[in-house]
Tab-separated table of C-alpha atoms in Angstrom:
chain	number	residue	atom	x	y	z
H	1243	UNK	CA	92.700	-18.322	22.370
H	1244	UNK	CA	91.974	-21.489	23.030
H	1245	UNK	CA	90.329	-23.736	21.505
H	1246	UNK	CA	87.868	-26.740	22.769
H	1247	UNK	CA	91.029	-29.020	21.386
H	1248	UNK	CA	93.919	-27.337	24.108
H	1249	UNK	CA	94.803	-29.562	26.921
H	1250	UNK	CA	95.364	-26.747	29.114
H	1251	UNK	CA	93.922	-27.357	32.730
H	1252	UNK	CA	92.821	-24.680	35.738
H	1253	UNK	CA	91.733	-25.555	39.104
H	1254	UNK	CA	89.471	-22.525	38.594
H	1255	UNK	CA	86.983	-24.418	36.545
H	1256	UNK	CA	86.602	-26.638	40.117
H	1257	UNK	CA	83.471	-24.373	41.232
H	1258	UNK	CA	82.200	-24.788	38.029
H	1259	UNK	CA	81.969	-28.578	38.016
H	1260	UNK	CA	81.501	-29.139	41.326
H	1261	UNK	CA	78.107	-28.015	41.835
H	1262	UNK	CA	76.497	-30.059	38.869
H	1263	UNK	CA	78.485	-32.742	39.406
H	1264	UNK	CA	77.004	-33.208	42.928
H	1265	UNK	CA	73.711	-32.317	41.880
H	1266	UNK	CA	74.429	-34.859	38.789
H	1267	UNK	CA	75.408	-37.644	41.198
H	1268	UNK	CA	72.508	-37.010	43.903
H	1269	UNK	CA	69.996	-37.026	40.700
H	1270	UNK	CA	70.585	-40.706	40.121
H	1271	UNK	CA	68.862	-42.479	42.979
H	1272	UNK	CA	71.652	-44.924	43.852
H	1273	UNK	CA	72.940	-41.668	46.331
H	1274	UNK	CA	69.766	-42.458	48.470
H	1275	UNK	CA	69.849	-38.263	48.936
H	1276	UNK	CA	66.215	-37.504	50.983
H	1277	UNK	CA	65.991	-36.539	54.083
H	1278	UNK	CA	67.236	-39.507	56.301
H	1279	UNK	CA	69.715	-40.196	54.042
H	1280	UNK	CA	71.332	-37.097	54.810
H	1281	UNK	CA	71.204	-36.474	58.297
H	1282	UNK	CA	72.539	-40.136	58.944
H	1283	UNK	CA	75.212	-39.889	56.226
H	1284	UNK	CA	77.574	-37.303	59.081
H	1285	UNK	CA	78.309	-39.255	61.778
H	1286	UNK	CA	78.059	-37.743	65.542
H	1287	UNK	CA	76.429	-34.799	64.196
H	1288	UNK	CA	72.993	-34.157	67.118
H	1289	UNK	CA	70.272	-34.744	65.409
H	1290	UNK	CA	69.170	-30.632	65.527
H	1291	UNK	CA	71.973	-29.688	63.570
H	1292	UNK	CA	70.168	-32.387	60.450
H	1293	UNK	CA	68.432	-29.639	59.130
H	1294	UNK	CA	71.173	-27.569	57.546
H	1295	UNK	CA	72.656	-30.709	56.193
H	1296	UNK	CA	69.531	-31.629	54.588
H	1297	UNK	CA	69.540	-27.792	52.999
H	1298	UNK	CA	72.933	-28.439	51.912
H	1299	UNK	CA	71.556	-31.237	49.647
H	1300	UNK	CA	68.087	-29.643	48.541
H	1301	UNK	CA	68.940	-26.205	48.278
H	1302	UNK	CA	71.550	-23.186	46.492
H	1303	UNK	CA	73.226	-21.384	49.099
H	1304	UNK	CA	70.297	-21.248	51.658
H	1305	UNK	CA	71.842	-23.658	54.167
H	1306	UNK	CA	72.452	-21.022	56.734
H	1307	UNK	CA	75.948	-22.756	57.240
H	1308	UNK	CA	78.735	-19.826	57.107
H	1309	UNK	CA	81.183	-19.080	54.091
H	1310	UNK	CA	84.130	-20.839	55.934
H	1311	UNK	CA	84.317	-23.669	58.376
H	1312	UNK	CA	84.885	-23.194	62.006
H	1313	UNK	CA	88.672	-22.503	63.154
H	1314	UNK	CA	89.622	-22.878	59.147
H	1315	UNK	CA	90.834	-19.104	59.188
H	1316	UNK	CA	93.056	-19.980	62.439
H	1317	UNK	CA	94.241	-22.448	60.605
H	1318	UNK	CA	95.298	-20.989	57.688
H	1319	UNK	CA	97.071	-18.070	59.613
H	1320	UNK	CA	99.196	-20.209	61.337
H	1321	UNK	CA	100.383	-22.430	58.661
H	1322	UNK	CA	99.782	-21.800	54.958
H	1323	UNK	CA	97.617	-18.395	54.777
H	1324	UNK	CA	99.878	-17.652	51.739
H	1325	UNK	CA	100.207	-20.900	50.314
H	1326	UNK	CA	97.633	-23.482	50.790
H	1327	UNK	CA	95.144	-22.029	53.226
H	1328	UNK	CA	93.235	-25.087	52.596
H	1329	UNK	CA	95.881	-28.338	53.335
H	1330	UNK	CA	95.081	-28.204	56.684
H	1331	UNK	CA	91.433	-29.502	57.102
H	1332	UNK	CA	90.654	-33.289	56.735
H	1333	UNK	CA	87.781	-34.882	56.333
H	1334	UNK	CA	87.934	-35.498	60.554
H	1335	UNK	CA	88.459	-31.581	60.899
H	1336	UNK	CA	84.990	-30.981	58.594
H	1337	UNK	CA	83.086	-33.008	61.189
H	1338	UNK	CA	84.377	-31.398	63.718
H	1339	UNK	CA	83.909	-28.098	62.514
H	1340	UNK	CA	80.361	-28.994	61.940
H	1341	UNK	CA	80.045	-29.863	65.191
H	1342	UNK	CA	81.067	-26.341	66.093
H	1343	UNK	CA	78.828	-24.639	63.594
H	1344	UNK	CA	76.215	-21.886	64.695
H	1345	UNK	CA	73.777	-21.313	61.345
H	1346	UNK	CA	73.405	-17.728	60.015
H	1347	UNK	CA	69.831	-17.823	59.591
H	1348	UNK	CA	67.321	-20.583	59.311
H	1349	UNK	CA	67.880	-22.895	56.301
H	1350	UNK	CA	66.070	-21.886	53.119
H	1351	UNK	CA	65.402	-18.358	54.158
H	1352	UNK	CA	68.537	-16.674	52.682
H	1353	UNK	CA	70.985	-16.528	50.394
H	1354	UNK	CA	74.865	-16.992	51.799
H	1355	UNK	CA	77.381	-18.489	49.823
H	1356	UNK	CA	79.440	-20.950	51.562
H	1357	UNK	CA	81.645	-23.279	50.673
H	1358	UNK	CA	81.512	-25.123	53.630
H	1359	UNK	CA	78.332	-26.164	52.148
H	1360	UNK	CA	79.479	-27.311	49.000
H	1361	UNK	CA	82.271	-29.113	50.943
H	1362	UNK	CA	79.397	-30.749	53.028
H	1363	UNK	CA	77.370	-31.322	50.559
H	1364	UNK	CA	80.375	-33.951	48.757
H	1365	UNK	CA	81.106	-35.301	51.728
H	1366	UNK	CA	77.673	-36.383	52.414
H	1367	UNK	CA	76.675	-37.531	49.044
H	1368	UNK	CA	79.549	-40.277	48.941
H	1369	UNK	CA	78.614	-41.104	52.658
H	1370	UNK	CA	74.891	-41.988	51.059
H	1371	UNK	CA	76.128	-43.554	48.415
H	1372	UNK	CA	77.769	-46.174	50.870
H	1373	UNK	CA	81.489	-44.709	51.493
H	1374	UNK	CA	83.027	-42.030	53.008
H	1375	UNK	CA	83.495	-38.451	52.689
H	1376	UNK	CA	87.157	-39.339	50.927
H	1377	UNK	CA	84.924	-41.050	48.146
H	1378	UNK	CA	84.119	-38.317	46.762
H	1379	UNK	CA	86.309	-38.268	43.838
H	1380	UNK	CA	85.789	-41.912	42.504
H	1381	UNK	CA	81.848	-40.962	42.686
H	1382	UNK	CA	82.130	-38.325	40.673
H	1383	UNK	CA	84.123	-40.448	38.289
H	1384	UNK	CA	81.537	-43.006	38.223
H	1385	UNK	CA	78.290	-41.038	37.261
H	1386	UNK	CA	79.123	-37.694	36.198
H	1387	UNK	CA	82.985	-37.612	34.395
H	1388	UNK	CA	83.351	-40.690	32.618
H	1389	UNK	CA	79.438	-41.010	31.447
H	1390	UNK	CA	80.085	-37.139	29.601
H	1391	UNK	CA	83.859	-37.955	28.451
H	1392	UNK	CA	85.655	-35.923	30.541
H	1393	UNK	CA	88.945	-36.679	30.130
H	1394	UNK	CA	90.688	-33.779	31.836
H	1395	UNK	CA	88.157	-34.181	35.061
H	1396	UNK	CA	89.347	-34.882	37.881
H	1397	UNK	CA	90.541	-33.987	42.458
H	1398	UNK	CA	94.471	-35.078	41.451
H	1399	UNK	CA	96.401	-32.066	41.773
H	1400	UNK	CA	99.326	-34.234	40.443
H	1401	UNK	CA	98.041	-34.274	37.064
H	1402	UNK	CA	99.811	-31.577	34.580
H	1403	UNK	CA	98.063	-28.274	35.145
H	1404	UNK	CA	98.564	-24.685	34.168
H	1405	UNK	CA	100.751	-22.699	37.448
H	1406	UNK	CA	98.092	-20.251	39.075
H	1407	UNK	CA	99.200	-16.493	39.979
H	1408	UNK	CA	98.628	-14.280	42.845
H	1409	UNK	CA	100.134	-10.913	43.239
H	1410	UNK	CA	102.338	-11.709	40.126
H	1411	UNK	CA	103.946	-14.664	42.136
H	1412	UNK	CA	103.341	-18.452	41.269
H	1413	UNK	CA	101.022	-20.396	43.650
H	1414	UNK	CA	101.293	-24.226	43.761
H	1415	UNK	CA	98.640	-26.238	43.058
H	1416	UNK	CA	95.797	-25.438	45.308
H	1417	UNK	CA	94.895	-28.468	48.284
H	1418	UNK	CA	91.672	-29.166	49.550
H	1419	UNK	CA	91.284	-32.505	51.363
H	1420	UNK	CA	88.272	-31.363	53.836
H	1421	UNK	CA	86.365	-29.713	50.895
H	1422	UNK	CA	86.934	-31.795	47.632
H	1423	UNK	CA	83.316	-31.018	46.424
H	1424	UNK	CA	83.737	-27.308	47.411
H	1425	UNK	CA	87.741	-26.930	45.346
H	1426	UNK	CA	89.419	-29.690	44.874
H	1427	UNK	CA	88.339	-29.992	41.255
H	1428	UNK	CA	90.536	-29.635	38.336
H	1429	UNK	CA	88.994	-29.553	34.468
H	1430	UNK	CA	89.934	-27.509	31.183
H	1431	UNK	CA	88.660	-25.713	28.529
H	1432	UNK	CA	88.092	-28.580	26.530
H	1433	UNK	CA	86.501	-30.102	28.944
H	1434	UNK	CA	83.832	-27.374	30.193
H	1435	UNK	CA	82.860	-26.589	26.981
H	1436	UNK	CA	81.167	-30.333	26.678
H	1437	UNK	CA	79.579	-29.807	30.361
H	1438	UNK	CA	77.989	-26.554	28.215
H	1439	UNK	CA	76.996	-29.126	25.300
H	1440	UNK	CA	75.545	-31.481	27.692
H	1441	UNK	CA	73.249	-28.477	29.604
H	1442	UNK	CA	72.246	-27.430	25.695
H	1443	UNK	CA	71.145	-30.942	24.931
H	1444	UNK	CA	70.145	-32.921	28.172
H	1445	UNK	CA	68.129	-34.972	26.219
H	1446	UNK	CA	71.285	-36.702	24.451
H	1447	UNK	CA	73.403	-37.087	27.531
H	1448	UNK	CA	74.259	-41.075	28.222
H	1449	UNK	CA	71.465	-42.274	30.808
H	1450	UNK	CA	68.106	-41.331	32.306
H	1451	UNK	CA	70.041	-39.556	35.659
H	1452	UNK	CA	72.246	-37.555	33.823
H	1453	UNK	CA	69.490	-36.508	31.658
H	1454	UNK	CA	67.633	-35.583	34.546
H	1455	UNK	CA	70.166	-34.022	36.036
H	1456	UNK	CA	71.620	-31.870	33.892
H	1457	UNK	CA	67.842	-30.153	33.464
H	1458	UNK	CA	67.321	-29.915	36.965
H	1459	UNK	CA	70.327	-27.975	37.263
H	1460	UNK	CA	68.717	-25.456	35.304
H	1461	UNK	CA	65.781	-25.036	36.948
H	1462	UNK	CA	65.360	-21.963	39.163
H	1463	UNK	CA	64.771	-22.939	42.951
H	1464	UNK	CA	64.837	-19.431	44.639
H	1465	UNK	CA	64.803	-15.381	43.442
H	1466	UNK	CA	67.433	-13.501	44.444
H	1467	UNK	CA	65.853	-10.060	46.372
H	1468	UNK	CA	66.092	-6.557	44.465
H	1469	UNK	CA	68.355	-8.589	41.457
H	1470	UNK	CA	66.186	-10.192	39.699
H	1471	UNK	CA	68.454	-12.683	39.439
H	1472	UNK	CA	67.038	-16.619	40.235
H	1473	UNK	CA	69.198	-19.349	41.540
H	1474	UNK	CA	69.584	-22.647	40.583
H	1475	UNK	CA	71.428	-25.398	41.556
H	1476	UNK	CA	75.159	-23.942	41.518
H	1477	UNK	CA	74.058	-21.609	38.556
H	1478	UNK	CA	72.943	-17.962	38.516
H	1479	UNK	CA	69.926	-17.096	36.198
H	1480	UNK	CA	69.319	-13.852	34.551
H	1481	UNK	CA	66.287	-13.605	32.600
H	1482	UNK	CA	66.467	-11.496	29.029
H	1483	UNK	CA	64.266	-10.507	26.637
H	1484	UNK	CA	65.397	-13.292	24.539
H	1485	UNK	CA	65.549	-16.297	26.995
H	1486	UNK	CA	67.625	-16.968	29.917
H	1487	UNK	CA	70.954	-16.755	30.449
H	1488	UNK	CA	72.804	-19.430	33.459
H	1489	UNK	CA	76.483	-18.603	34.384
H	1490	UNK	CA	78.768	-19.290	37.216
H	1491	UNK	CA	82.023	-17.757	38.321
H	1492	UNK	CA	84.794	-18.700	40.340
H	1493	UNK	CA	88.287	-17.461	41.275
H	1494	UNK	CA	91.204	-18.760	43.565
H	1495	UNK	CA	95.252	-17.917	44.758
H	1496	UNK	CA	96.114	-18.195	40.842
H	1497	UNK	CA	92.996	-18.829	38.459
H	1498	UNK	CA	89.766	-17.037	37.264
H	1499	UNK	CA	86.666	-18.962	35.887
H	1500	UNK	CA	83.513	-18.325	33.661
H	1501	UNK	CA	81.253	-20.331	31.976
H	1502	UNK	CA	77.872	-19.271	30.875
H	1503	UNK	CA	74.932	-20.760	28.198
H	1504	UNK	CA	72.087	-19.561	26.494
H	1505	UNK	CA	69.444	-22.483	25.820
H	1506	UNK	CA	67.418	-20.611	23.628
H	1507	UNK	CA	70.514	-19.246	20.972
H	1508	UNK	CA	72.566	-22.672	21.494
H	1509	UNK	CA	75.157	-20.969	22.762
H	1510	UNK	CA	78.362	-21.485	25.333
H	1511	UNK	CA	81.208	-19.940	26.719
H	1512	UNK	CA	83.988	-20.661	28.625
H	1513	UNK	CA	86.760	-18.796	29.631
H	1514	UNK	CA	89.744	-18.918	31.854
H	1515	UNK	CA	92.851	-17.277	33.386
H	1516	UNK	CA	95.714	-18.267	35.359
H	1517	UNK	CA	95.616	-14.974	37.689
H	1518	UNK	CA	93.645	-14.703	40.365
H	1519	UNK	CA	90.537	-12.596	40.303
H	1520	UNK	CA	90.785	-8.850	41.443
H	1521	UNK	CA	88.037	-6.939	43.508
H	1522	UNK	CA	86.437	-5.633	40.496
H	1523	UNK	CA	86.296	-8.621	39.002
H	1524	UNK	CA	86.892	-7.011	35.415
H	1525	UNK	CA	88.151	-10.704	33.770
H	1526	UNK	CA	84.621	-11.898	34.709
H	1527	UNK	CA	82.801	-9.167	33.607
H	1528	UNK	CA	84.482	-9.099	30.473
H	1529	UNK	CA	83.472	-12.625	29.927
H	1530	UNK	CA	80.057	-12.186	30.672
H	1531	UNK	CA	79.590	-9.599	28.495
H	1532	UNK	CA	81.335	-11.296	25.287
H	1533	UNK	CA	78.442	-13.660	26.209
H	1534	UNK	CA	75.742	-11.683	25.969
H	1535	UNK	CA	77.519	-10.511	22.773
H	1536	UNK	CA	77.540	-13.889	21.036
H	1537	UNK	CA	74.055	-14.142	22.012
H	1538	UNK	CA	73.188	-11.732	19.495
H	1539	UNK	CA	75.410	-13.576	16.640
H	1540	UNK	CA	73.051	-14.353	13.659
H	1541	UNK	CA	74.180	-18.156	13.307
H	1542	UNK	CA	73.920	-21.206	15.089
H	1543	UNK	CA	75.454	-22.971	18.276
H	1544	UNK	CA	78.086	-20.802	18.875
H	1545	UNK	CA	80.848	-22.030	21.126
H	1546	UNK	CA	84.113	-19.852	22.316
H	1547	UNK	CA	87.068	-20.737	24.713
H	1548	UNK	CA	89.079	-17.791	26.160
H	1549	UNK	CA	92.421	-18.620	27.866
């Protein structure tokens, strides 16, 4: 059992923070993330490819981009498939891959989970704010983690963190230099609970831009066919009789994470483990079930962090 005071760090939490953080940066208005700014933020990309850049900025997994950049799997198999499969992809490699990319479908027409899109989004936001793709960690700190006082959350793989395990073997710290926004952000149970607190009370966040961002990431953008679920910005929303349940989970070769909250009852849960996810995802399913059970607790706000 882990409380909000425990300093455990886990890079499994990165998908949760990357999505919310990217939208929070965009919502400040200073990053100029309109269509024109997004199109011009990636150098040497033909304008005919501009639609998927724009949709990567303004949609949730409907950009039409493939799950991974072209060429990444081959590079990983040759140099780091069993250790650090993303480590060999640099910022320059990301842009080369973008020029080679063929869209899987027309932007905005189909949900297709894409780490490529998430990483490209961070790159575009950093460039639109006047920097380069490698400036995303500093931009995240300036506009999100700093104002929310998330002292355990950053993109530094060298800070102390939990050791992940894959097939019962310890794993090195995950490195993703070319896809920082998709997978390089580390966090802790304590910080993730602070994020959920902010999401449950956006009006208490410092500054109007961050208050707007925390509200906007919870707004449904589209419905997922045949499921009844809806997609917000990164967060999955499931309608329930007592109010919506928002959740997101993530996994790496070494960690699994779940975070969810119910605005109607002021309830949230964070669950982290330093073990890679398995095919049926029992850890995530158990965490989701625990959150639903907490919603039935006849009390005020309930916070739980399980590790």
